mmCIF file of C-alpha atoms in Angstrom:
data_model
loop_
_atom_site.group_PDB
_atom_site.id
_atom_site.type_symbol
_atom_site.label_atom_id
_atom_site.label_comp_id
_atom_site.label_asym_id
_atom_site.label_seq_id
_atom_site.Cartn_x
_atom_site.Cartn_y
_atom_site.Cartn_z
ATOM 1 C CA MET A 204 6.893 -54.079 -19.975
ATOM 2 C CA ASP A 205 3.297 -55.304 -18.872
ATOM 3 C CA GLU A 206 3.970 -53.498 -15.064
ATOM 4 C CA GLU A 207 1.533 -50.993 -14.827
ATOM 5 C CA GLN A 208 2.757 -47.223 -14.835
ATOM 6 C CA PRO A 209 2.523 -45.291 -11.503
ATOM 7 C CA PRO A 210 -0.332 -43.230 -11.678
ATOM 8 C CA GLY A 211 1.660 -40.084 -11.181
ATOM 9 C CA ILE A 212 0.238 -36.879 -9.304
ATOM 10 C CA VAL A 213 -3.221 -37.322 -8.746
ATOM 11 C CA LEU A 214 -4.920 -34.084 -7.592
ATOM 12 C CA THR A 215 -7.639 -34.421 -4.716
ATOM 13 C CA GLU A 216 -10.895 -32.584 -5.330
ATOM 14 C CA ALA A 217 -9.954 -29.769 -3.018
ATOM 15 C CA GLN A 218 -6.942 -29.053 -5.101
ATOM 16 C CA LYS A 219 -8.779 -29.376 -8.527
ATOM 17 C CA LYS A 220 -11.503 -27.036 -7.343
ATOM 18 C CA LYS A 221 -8.661 -24.220 -6.199
ATOM 19 C CA ARG A 222 -6.785 -24.939 -9.540
ATOM 20 C CA ARG A 223 -10.101 -23.938 -11.319
ATOM 21 C CA GLU A 224 -10.678 -20.899 -9.246
ATOM 22 C CA ARG A 225 -6.910 -19.727 -10.182
ATOM 23 C CA SER A 226 -7.421 -20.289 -13.855
ATOM 24 C CA ILE A 227 -10.929 -18.445 -13.686
ATOM 25 C CA ALA A 228 -9.107 -15.503 -11.771
ATOM 26 C CA ILE A 229 -6.186 -15.695 -14.221
ATOM 27 C CA ALA A 230 -8.422 -15.503 -17.137
ATOM 28 C CA ILE A 231 -10.501 -12.606 -15.735
ATOM 29 C CA ALA A 232 -7.222 -10.730 -15.323
ATOM 30 C CA LEU A 233 -6.106 -11.056 -18.504
ATOM 31 C CA GLY A 234 -9.485 -10.283 -20.004
ATOM 32 C CA ILE A 235 -9.477 -6.878 -18.234
ATOM 33 C CA LEU A 236 -6.043 -6.206 -19.496
ATOM 34 C CA VAL A 237 -7.206 -6.952 -22.863
ATOM 35 C CA VAL A 238 -10.362 -4.653 -22.621
ATOM 36 C CA LEU A 239 -8.263 -2.096 -21.005
ATOM 37 C CA PHE A 240 -5.718 -1.669 -23.987
ATOM 38 C CA PHE A 241 -8.853 -2.049 -26.489
ATOM 39 C CA ALA A 242 -10.534 0.849 -24.687
ATOM 40 C CA VAL A 243 -7.358 3.054 -24.404
ATOM 41 C CA THR A 244 -6.923 2.508 -28.342
ATOM 42 C CA LEU A 245 -10.261 3.675 -28.934
ATOM 43 C CA VAL A 246 -9.886 7.025 -26.607
ATOM 44 C CA LYS A 247 -6.032 7.668 -27.705
ATOM 45 C CA GLY A 248 -6.032 6.389 -31.499
ATOM 46 C CA PRO A 249 -3.875 3.701 -32.724
ATOM 47 C CA ALA A 250 -0.860 6.024 -31.943
ATOM 48 C CA VAL A 251 -1.063 4.796 -28.424
ATOM 49 C CA LEU A 252 1.924 2.494 -28.701
ATOM 50 C CA ASN A 253 3.735 4.775 -30.837
ATOM 51 C CA ARG A 254 4.981 7.426 -28.283
ATOM 52 C CA PRO A 255 8.207 9.056 -27.221
ATOM 53 C CA LEU A 256 10.117 7.924 -24.089
ATOM 54 C CA MET B 226 23.730 -38.026 -12.083
ATOM 55 C CA SER B 227 24.451 -35.348 -9.600
ATOM 56 C CA ILE B 228 23.237 -34.898 -6.041
ATOM 57 C CA VAL B 229 20.704 -32.266 -7.020
ATOM 58 C CA ASP B 230 18.817 -34.816 -9.014
ATOM 59 C CA ASN B 231 18.572 -37.276 -6.329
ATOM 60 C CA HIS B 232 17.531 -34.390 -4.182
ATOM 61 C CA SER B 233 14.659 -33.397 -6.332
ATOM 62 C CA LEU B 234 13.613 -36.940 -6.708
ATOM 63 C CA ALA B 235 13.354 -37.388 -2.917
ATOM 64 C CA LEU B 236 11.015 -34.261 -2.375
ATOM 65 C CA PRO B 237 7.312 -34.880 -2.954
ATOM 66 C CA PRO B 238 5.651 -32.497 -5.257
ATOM 67 C CA ARG B 239 3.779 -29.648 -3.793
ATOM 68 C CA ILE B 240 0.446 -29.055 -5.067
ATOM 69 C CA SER B 241 -0.874 -25.565 -4.362
ATOM 70 C CA GLU B 242 -4.204 -25.328 -2.549
ATOM 71 C CA ALA B 243 -4.015 -21.580 -2.566
ATOM 72 C CA GLY B 244 -7.210 -20.186 -3.190
ATOM 73 C CA VAL B 245 -7.977 -16.805 -5.189
ATOM 74 C CA GLY B 246 -8.728 -15.213 -1.607
ATOM 75 C CA ASP B 247 -5.130 -16.030 -0.599
ATOM 76 C CA TYR B 248 -3.711 -14.192 -3.463
ATOM 77 C CA ILE B 249 -6.169 -11.345 -2.714
ATOM 78 C CA ALA B 250 -4.912 -11.156 0.713
ATOM 79 C CA LEU B 251 -1.270 -10.608 -0.716
ATOM 80 C CA LEU B 252 -2.315 -7.490 -1.757
ATOM 81 C CA LYS B 253 -2.968 -6.021 1.406
ATOM 82 C CA PRO B 254 -6.531 -4.863 0.368
ATOM 83 C CA ARG B 255 -6.913 -2.549 3.308
ATOM 84 C CA VAL B 256 -3.783 -0.697 2.643
ATOM 85 C CA MET B 257 -4.741 -0.793 -1.063
ATOM 86 C CA SER B 258 -8.144 0.862 -0.257
ATOM 87 C CA LEU B 259 -6.414 4.138 1.081
ATOM 88 C CA VAL B 260 -3.852 3.888 -1.718
ATOM 89 C CA VAL B 261 -6.607 4.228 -4.070
ATOM 90 C CA PHE B 262 -8.473 6.689 -2.233
ATOM 91 C CA THR B 263 -5.473 9.270 -2.085
ATOM 92 C CA ALA B 264 -4.619 8.447 -5.608
ATOM 93 C CA LEU B 265 -7.994 9.316 -6.808
ATOM 94 C CA VAL B 266 -7.760 12.480 -4.922
ATOM 95 C CA GLY B 267 -4.484 13.091 -6.656
ATOM 96 C CA LEU B 268 -6.131 12.453 -10.093
ATOM 97 C CA MET B 269 -9.166 14.678 -9.283
ATOM 98 C CA ILE B 270 -7.296 17.729 -8.136
ATOM 99 C CA ALA B 271 -5.098 17.877 -10.818
ATOM 100 C CA PRO B 272 -5.619 20.584 -13.486
ATOM 101 C CA GLY B 273 -7.233 19.842 -17.060
ATOM 102 C CA HIS B 274 -9.596 17.203 -18.071
ATOM 103 C CA VAL B 275 -8.565 13.590 -17.869
ATOM 104 C CA HIS B 276 -10.539 10.760 -19.828
ATOM 105 C CA PRO B 277 -12.435 8.520 -17.510
ATOM 106 C CA VAL B 278 -10.902 5.442 -19.378
ATOM 107 C CA LEU B 279 -7.427 6.736 -18.733
ATOM 108 C CA ALA B 280 -8.537 7.791 -14.749
ATOM 109 C CA ILE B 281 -9.660 4.234 -14.275
ATOM 110 C CA THR B 282 -6.600 3.058 -16.200
ATOM 111 C CA SER B 283 -4.265 4.956 -14.124
ATOM 112 C CA ILE B 284 -5.964 4.130 -10.741
ATOM 113 C CA LEU B 285 -5.994 0.427 -11.605
ATOM 114 C CA CYS B 286 -2.384 0.463 -12.306
ATOM 115 C CA ILE B 287 -1.473 2.364 -9.147
ATOM 116 C CA ALA B 288 -3.791 -0.246 -7.188
ATOM 117 C CA VAL B 289 -2.111 -3.164 -8.427
ATOM 118 C CA GLY B 290 1.519 -1.725 -8.294
ATOM 119 C CA ALA B 291 0.741 -1.144 -4.278
ATOM 120 C CA GLY B 292 -0.804 -4.701 -4.265
ATOM 121 C CA ALA B 293 2.249 -6.105 -5.760
ATOM 122 C CA SER B 294 4.554 -4.299 -3.388
ATOM 123 C CA GLY B 295 2.433 -5.888 -0.553
ATOM 124 C CA ALA B 296 3.030 -9.306 -2.055
ATOM 125 C CA LEU B 297 6.696 -8.709 -2.291
ATOM 126 C CA ASN B 298 6.685 -7.525 1.266
ATOM 127 C CA MET B 299 4.842 -10.375 2.441
ATOM 128 C CA TRP B 300 6.991 -12.818 0.762
ATOM 129 C CA TYR B 301 10.302 -11.038 2.185
ATOM 130 C CA ASP B 302 8.764 -10.727 5.748
ATOM 131 C CA ALA B 303 7.155 -14.245 6.043
ATOM 132 C CA ASP B 304 9.625 -15.147 8.786
ATOM 133 C CA ILE B 305 8.684 -11.960 11.156
ATOM 134 C CA ASP B 306 4.965 -12.383 10.113
ATOM 135 C CA ALA B 307 5.143 -15.842 11.796
ATOM 136 C CA LEU B 308 5.947 -14.375 14.760
ATOM 137 C CA MET B 309 3.477 -11.479 15.228
ATOM 138 C CA SER B 310 -0.097 -12.156 16.150
ATOM 139 C CA ARG B 311 -1.074 -9.300 13.703
ATOM 140 C CA THR B 312 0.444 -11.148 10.751
ATOM 141 C CA SER B 313 0.729 -14.798 11.344
ATOM 142 C CA ASN B 314 -2.294 -15.707 9.586
ATOM 143 C CA ARG B 315 -1.234 -14.072 6.298
ATOM 144 C CA PRO B 316 -1.055 -16.632 3.602
ATOM 145 C CA VAL B 317 2.737 -17.310 3.367
ATOM 146 C CA PRO B 318 3.424 -17.657 7.005
ATOM 147 C CA THR B 319 0.402 -20.347 7.151
ATOM 148 C CA GLY B 320 2.030 -21.983 4.222
ATOM 149 C CA ARG B 321 -1.102 -21.712 2.011
ATOM 150 C CA VAL B 322 1.144 -19.828 -0.605
ATOM 151 C CA THR B 323 4.892 -20.744 -0.971
ATOM 152 C CA PRO B 324 7.352 -17.833 -0.735
ATOM 153 C CA GLN B 325 8.012 -18.457 -4.308
ATOM 154 C CA GLU B 326 4.437 -18.190 -5.658
ATOM 155 C CA ALA B 327 4.329 -14.836 -3.494
ATOM 156 C CA LEU B 328 7.344 -13.505 -4.967
ATOM 157 C CA THR B 329 6.488 -14.514 -8.751
ATOM 158 C CA PHE B 330 2.920 -12.982 -7.989
ATOM 159 C CA GLY B 331 4.451 -9.758 -6.716
ATOM 160 C CA LEU B 332 6.888 -9.581 -9.490
ATOM 161 C CA ILE B 333 4.557 -10.094 -12.546
ATOM 162 C CA LEU B 334 1.868 -7.612 -11.067
ATOM 163 C CA SER B 335 4.895 -4.927 -10.405
ATOM 164 C CA PHE B 336 5.921 -5.301 -14.120
ATOM 165 C CA PHE B 337 2.423 -5.287 -15.718
ATOM 166 C CA SER B 338 1.363 -2.473 -13.441
ATOM 167 C CA VAL B 339 4.368 -0.440 -14.393
ATOM 168 C CA VAL B 340 4.388 -1.175 -18.096
ATOM 169 C CA THR B 341 0.563 -0.709 -18.605
ATOM 170 C CA LEU B 342 0.644 2.664 -16.737
ATOM 171 C CA GLY B 343 3.873 3.812 -18.873
ATOM 172 C CA ILE B 344 2.261 2.486 -22.415
ATOM 173 C CA LEU B 345 -1.510 3.632 -21.970
ATOM 174 C CA VAL B 346 -0.798 6.803 -19.759
ATOM 175 C CA ASN B 347 2.503 7.894 -19.681
ATOM 176 C CA TRP B 348 6.053 6.967 -18.571
ATOM 177 C CA VAL B 349 6.447 9.910 -15.961
ATOM 178 C CA ALA B 350 3.851 8.005 -13.866
ATOM 179 C CA GLY B 351 5.222 4.799 -15.075
ATOM 180 C CA ALA B 352 8.600 5.552 -13.466
ATOM 181 C CA LEU B 353 7.156 6.926 -10.418
ATOM 182 C CA LEU B 354 5.104 3.744 -9.736
ATOM 183 C CA ALA B 355 8.151 1.730 -10.233
ATOM 184 C CA PHE B 356 10.244 3.847 -7.925
ATOM 185 C CA THR B 357 7.121 3.382 -5.455
ATOM 186 C CA ILE B 358 7.215 -0.352 -5.602
ATOM 187 C CA PHE B 359 10.909 -0.371 -5.567
ATOM 188 C CA PHE B 360 10.983 1.891 -2.363
ATOM 189 C CA TYR B 361 8.541 -0.010 -0.402
ATOM 190 C CA ALA B 362 9.841 -3.455 -1.450
ATOM 191 C CA VAL B 363 13.584 -3.015 -1.442
ATOM 192 C CA VAL B 364 14.385 0.178 0.655
ATOM 193 C CA TYR B 365 11.644 -0.191 3.402
ATOM 194 C CA THR B 366 10.899 -3.842 3.643
ATOM 195 C CA MET B 367 14.740 -5.488 2.953
ATOM 196 C CA TRP B 368 16.687 -2.673 4.376
ATOM 197 C CA LEU B 369 15.025 -0.280 6.893
ATOM 198 C CA LYS B 370 12.408 -2.271 8.417
ATOM 199 C CA ARG B 371 14.742 -4.627 10.520
ATOM 200 C CA TRP B 372 17.984 -2.126 10.452
ATOM 201 C CA THR B 373 16.599 1.335 12.152
ATOM 202 C CA ALA B 374 13.896 2.738 14.290
ATOM 203 C CA GLN B 375 13.430 5.258 11.722
ATOM 204 C CA ASN B 376 12.015 2.530 9.317
ATOM 205 C CA ILE B 377 8.576 3.763 9.067
ATOM 206 C CA VAL B 378 9.610 7.648 8.994
ATOM 207 C CA ILE B 379 11.693 7.115 5.898
ATOM 208 C CA GLY B 380 9.705 4.113 4.713
ATOM 209 C CA GLY B 381 6.610 6.341 4.681
ATOM 210 C CA ALA B 382 7.751 7.993 1.626
ATOM 211 C CA ALA B 383 6.346 4.902 -0.191
ATOM 212 C CA GLY B 384 2.926 5.150 1.061
ATOM 213 C CA ALA B 385 2.734 8.954 0.334
ATOM 214 C CA LEU B 386 3.674 8.469 -3.239
ATOM 215 C CA PRO B 387 0.567 7.370 -4.772
ATOM 216 C CA PRO B 388 -1.214 10.890 -5.186
ATOM 217 C CA VAL B 389 2.007 11.778 -6.869
ATOM 218 C CA VAL B 390 1.771 9.261 -9.348
ATOM 219 C CA ALA B 391 -1.801 9.778 -9.972
ATOM 220 C CA TRP B 392 -1.273 13.701 -10.426
ATOM 221 C CA ALA B 393 1.793 12.504 -12.921
ATOM 222 C CA ALA B 394 -0.964 10.471 -14.863
ATOM 223 C CA ALA B 395 -3.114 13.298 -15.260
ATOM 224 C CA THR B 396 -0.518 16.120 -15.898
ATOM 225 C CA GLY B 397 2.339 14.123 -17.246
ATOM 226 C CA SER B 398 4.546 16.242 -15.029
ATOM 227 C CA LEU B 399 4.887 17.117 -11.252
ATOM 228 C CA SER B 400 3.919 20.347 -9.273
ATOM 229 C CA VAL B 401 3.689 21.778 -5.760
ATOM 230 C CA GLU B 402 0.345 20.643 -4.742
ATOM 231 C CA PRO B 403 1.048 16.798 -5.091
ATOM 232 C CA ILE B 404 4.201 17.310 -3.247
ATOM 233 C CA LEU B 405 1.986 19.030 -0.460
ATOM 234 C CA LEU B 406 -0.249 15.721 -0.421
ATOM 235 C CA PHE B 407 2.948 13.543 -0.377
ATOM 236 C CA LEU B 408 3.895 15.635 2.845
ATOM 237 C CA ILE B 409 0.890 15.393 4.708
ATOM 238 C CA ILE B 410 0.864 11.516 4.240
ATOM 239 C CA PHE B 411 4.642 11.405 5.151
ATOM 240 C CA PHE B 412 4.161 13.275 8.553
ATOM 241 C CA TRP B 413 0.691 11.239 9.108
ATOM 242 C CA THR B 414 2.826 7.857 8.826
ATOM 243 C CA PRO B 415 4.910 8.115 12.086
ATOM 244 C CA PRO B 416 2.235 9.061 14.637
ATOM 245 C CA HIS B 417 -0.241 6.601 12.980
ATOM 246 C CA PHE B 418 2.366 3.605 13.326
ATOM 247 C CA TRP B 419 3.899 4.550 16.216
ATOM 248 C CA ALA B 420 0.463 4.752 17.921
ATOM 249 C CA LEU B 421 -0.020 1.113 16.857
ATOM 250 C CA ALA B 422 3.507 0.169 17.932
ATOM 251 C CA LEU B 423 2.391 1.366 21.279
ATOM 252 C CA PHE B 424 -0.049 -1.345 21.840
ATOM 253 C CA ARG B 425 1.657 -3.707 19.442
ATOM 254 C CA SER B 426 5.019 -3.500 20.978
ATOM 255 C CA GLY B 427 5.277 -7.102 22.214
ATOM 256 C CA ASP B 428 4.883 -8.561 18.809
ATOM 257 C CA TYR B 429 7.426 -6.171 17.280
ATOM 258 C CA ALA B 430 9.987 -7.444 20.136
ATOM 259 C CA ARG B 431 9.105 -10.951 19.740
ATOM 260 C CA ALA B 432 9.818 -10.624 15.784
ATOM 261 C CA GLY B 433 13.113 -8.407 16.590
ATOM 262 C CA VAL B 434 11.707 -5.165 14.555
ATOM 263 C CA PRO B 435 13.150 -2.316 15.741
ATOM 264 C CA MET B 436 10.199 -0.081 15.951
ATOM 265 C CA LEU B 437 10.497 2.853 18.197
ATOM 266 C CA PRO B 438 8.739 1.450 21.113
ATOM 267 C CA VAL B 439 11.198 -1.460 21.497
ATOM 268 C CA VAL B 440 14.352 0.384 20.854
ATOM 269 C CA ALA B 441 13.743 3.870 22.463
ATOM 270 C CA GLY B 442 11.051 3.060 24.929
ATOM 271 C CA PRO B 443 7.136 3.958 24.979
ATOM 272 C CA ASP B 444 8.046 7.459 26.471
ATOM 273 C CA ALA B 445 10.128 8.637 23.860
ATOM 274 C CA THR B 446 7.805 7.287 21.051
ATOM 275 C CA ARG B 447 5.070 9.207 22.693
ATOM 276 C CA LEU B 448 6.991 12.382 22.617
ATOM 277 C CA GLN B 449 7.961 11.792 19.110
ATOM 278 C CA ILE B 450 4.424 10.981 18.099
ATOM 279 C CA LEU B 451 3.357 14.472 19.743
ATOM 280 C CA LEU B 452 6.271 16.341 17.605
ATOM 281 C CA TYR B 453 5.430 14.698 14.423
ATOM 282 C CA THR B 454 1.561 15.534 14.889
ATOM 283 C CA ILE B 455 2.521 19.108 15.592
ATOM 284 C CA VAL B 456 4.375 19.251 12.442
ATOM 285 C CA LEU B 457 1.568 17.139 10.559
ATOM 286 C CA VAL B 458 -0.940 19.857 11.484
ATOM 287 C CA ALA B 459 1.244 22.607 10.263
ATOM 288 C CA VAL B 460 1.907 20.814 7.059
ATOM 289 C CA ALA B 461 -1.772 19.966 6.454
ATOM 290 C CA ALA B 462 -2.874 23.278 6.766
ATOM 291 C CA SER B 463 0.139 24.840 4.526
ATOM 292 C CA PRO B 464 -1.730 24.230 1.276
ATOM 293 C CA TRP B 465 -4.493 26.689 2.432
ATOM 294 C CA ALA B 466 -1.870 29.314 3.802
ATOM 295 C CA LEU B 467 0.041 28.931 0.593
ATOM 296 C CA GLY B 468 -3.132 29.623 -1.401
ATOM 297 C CA TYR B 469 -3.383 26.071 -3.086
ATOM 298 C CA PHE B 470 -6.504 25.207 -1.458
ATOM 299 C CA ASP B 471 -9.339 27.230 -0.319
ATOM 300 C CA ALA B 472 -10.882 28.317 3.062
ATOM 301 C CA VAL B 473 -13.116 25.264 3.436
ATOM 302 C CA TYR B 474 -10.297 23.013 3.105
ATOM 303 C CA GLY B 475 -7.961 25.162 5.546
ATOM 304 C CA VAL B 476 -10.573 25.302 8.416
ATOM 305 C CA SER B 477 -11.244 21.474 8.088
ATOM 306 C CA SER B 478 -7.746 20.810 8.405
ATOM 307 C CA LEU B 479 -7.197 22.785 11.513
ATOM 308 C CA VAL B 480 -10.260 21.372 13.023
ATOM 309 C CA LEU B 481 -9.283 17.848 12.576
ATOM 310 C CA GLY B 482 -5.603 18.630 13.171
ATOM 311 C CA GLY B 483 -6.954 20.154 16.594
ATOM 312 C CA TRP B 484 -8.869 16.868 17.248
ATOM 313 C CA MET B 485 -5.861 14.720 16.284
ATOM 314 C CA LEU B 486 -3.161 16.917 18.398
ATOM 315 C CA MET B 487 -5.420 16.609 21.500
ATOM 316 C CA LEU B 488 -5.532 12.918 20.972
ATOM 317 C CA ALA B 489 -1.405 13.085 20.829
ATOM 318 C CA ILE B 490 -1.342 15.129 23.873
ATOM 319 C CA ASN B 491 -3.544 12.272 25.489
ATOM 320 C CA VAL B 492 -1.150 9.746 24.451
ATOM 321 C CA TYR B 493 1.835 11.576 25.613
ATOM 322 C CA ARG B 494 0.060 12.269 29.185
ATOM 323 C CA ARG B 495 -1.225 8.842 29.763
ATOM 324 C CA ARG B 496 1.706 6.585 30.349
ATOM 325 C CA GLU B 497 0.337 3.634 32.412
ATOM 326 C CA GLY B 498 -1.975 0.575 32.136
ATOM 327 C CA ALA B 499 -5.247 0.508 30.329
ATOM 328 C CA PRO B 500 -5.602 4.316 30.041
ATOM 329 C CA ALA B 501 -2.461 4.454 28.297
ATOM 330 C CA LEU B 502 -3.387 1.604 25.793
ATOM 331 C CA ARG B 503 -6.658 3.116 25.064
ATOM 332 C CA ALA B 504 -5.188 6.781 24.276
ATOM 333 C CA ALA B 505 -2.891 5.023 21.841
ATOM 334 C CA ARG B 506 -5.815 2.970 20.214
ATOM 335 C CA GLN B 507 -7.856 6.071 20.009
ATOM 336 C CA LEU B 508 -4.992 8.089 18.105
ATOM 337 C CA PHE B 509 -4.668 5.086 15.929
ATOM 338 C CA GLY B 510 -8.154 4.878 15.251
ATOM 339 C CA PHE B 511 -8.615 8.484 14.571
ATOM 340 C CA SER B 512 -5.457 9.000 12.451
ATOM 341 C CA LEU B 513 -7.171 6.862 9.787
ATOM 342 C CA VAL B 514 -10.229 9.161 10.060
ATOM 343 C CA TYR B 515 -7.998 12.031 9.845
ATOM 344 C CA LEU B 516 -6.309 11.266 6.404
ATOM 345 C CA PHE B 517 -9.595 9.984 5.157
ATOM 346 C CA ALA B 518 -11.448 13.228 5.762
ATOM 347 C CA LEU B 519 -8.750 15.713 4.727
ATOM 348 C CA PHE B 520 -8.633 13.825 1.363
ATOM 349 C CA ALA B 521 -12.212 13.633 1.144
ATOM 350 C CA ILE B 522 -12.740 17.112 1.655
ATOM 351 C CA LEU B 523 -10.540 17.738 -1.287
ATOM 352 C CA LEU B 524 -12.294 15.368 -3.454
ATOM 353 C CA LEU B 525 -15.577 16.723 -2.538
ATOM 354 C CA GLU B 526 -14.626 20.284 -3.194
ATOM 355 C CA VAL B 527 -13.734 19.317 -6.743
ATOM 356 C CA VAL B 528 -16.913 17.336 -7.348
ATOM 357 C CA VAL B 529 -18.905 20.438 -5.950
ATOM 358 C CA ALA B 530 -17.027 22.977 -8.255
ATOM 359 C CA ALA B 531 -17.486 20.525 -11.256
ATOM 360 C CA VAL B 532 -21.129 20.400 -10.472
ATOM 361 C CA LEU B 533 -21.596 24.033 -10.194
ATOM 362 C CA ALA B 534 -19.486 24.713 -13.122
ATOM 363 C CA GLN B 535 -22.031 22.407 -15.077
ATOM 364 C CA PHE B 536 -24.991 24.047 -13.749
ATOM 365 C CA GLY B 537 -24.296 27.419 -12.540
#
């Protein structure tokens, strides 16, 4: 068991940079969604989610 | 252990190098800009007051829904996109984004755009947006595009729906005015895309897409462009003739329509060589200006009326 473990997947710097960019974009999109729901709740009141189909 | 396990072990893991720009490209931003503009007009001409937050929410959801259908289109059409010079640099055919990533991206955005519009604005608009995405991604992309030369005629309905969705977002119902806007975009689509297809027919033939110039030939396409343009000019003037929009719109639509018709006649008459290609390019370019100008006049009238009401 003293054999060294294989390093697994090692990301290149370019891959890390792209992943970071994608993560930030997802965070911004989710942030916008949260702000949108919050703003509409302020506009329409808490009954925004209690509506007839 | 099964063969599948061995197979999956044999494949090297794929690490995505797709950037944010590649995902934005999946949304077809240029198409999205026209969708946003026509939807904005649909929202603004609707009767009654729409709260700015709800207006922004509606336009955002419609834009994201349009982008989602663009991503689904690029997922499904990657094989033919790779064969056409206009589309070969898209993220999926170049391998920057995998088909699975494009599909997942399109489905997630479709879901969130429809549900957000439904919950925050109203479900008539949400259902119409869902129908628009379905029509573009399934009816047009998966069915009509590779099957019939009428692909962009029927499929054009998807591109014509955004102002209807926006009107529904503002009013919770439908009326004659958004249907007239729908008809204008619907009859604008064939001359616009067939003009493009006239100078890109080699691309479509190589990809096996049965666009009208490939299937029926350029002369039959020129005749169809002319006929559809005549109908378009009449349909674009009809909201004025029926008394829904005023004379400023009516006269503008006739002037712009006359110009569009002149270019369509030019396409019909010039059938050989460079002049024929130039005529098709001119019509394609002007058709974009035509639609933008027509909707801009409607928007301008609403803004002017609001300003006059405020200060008059």
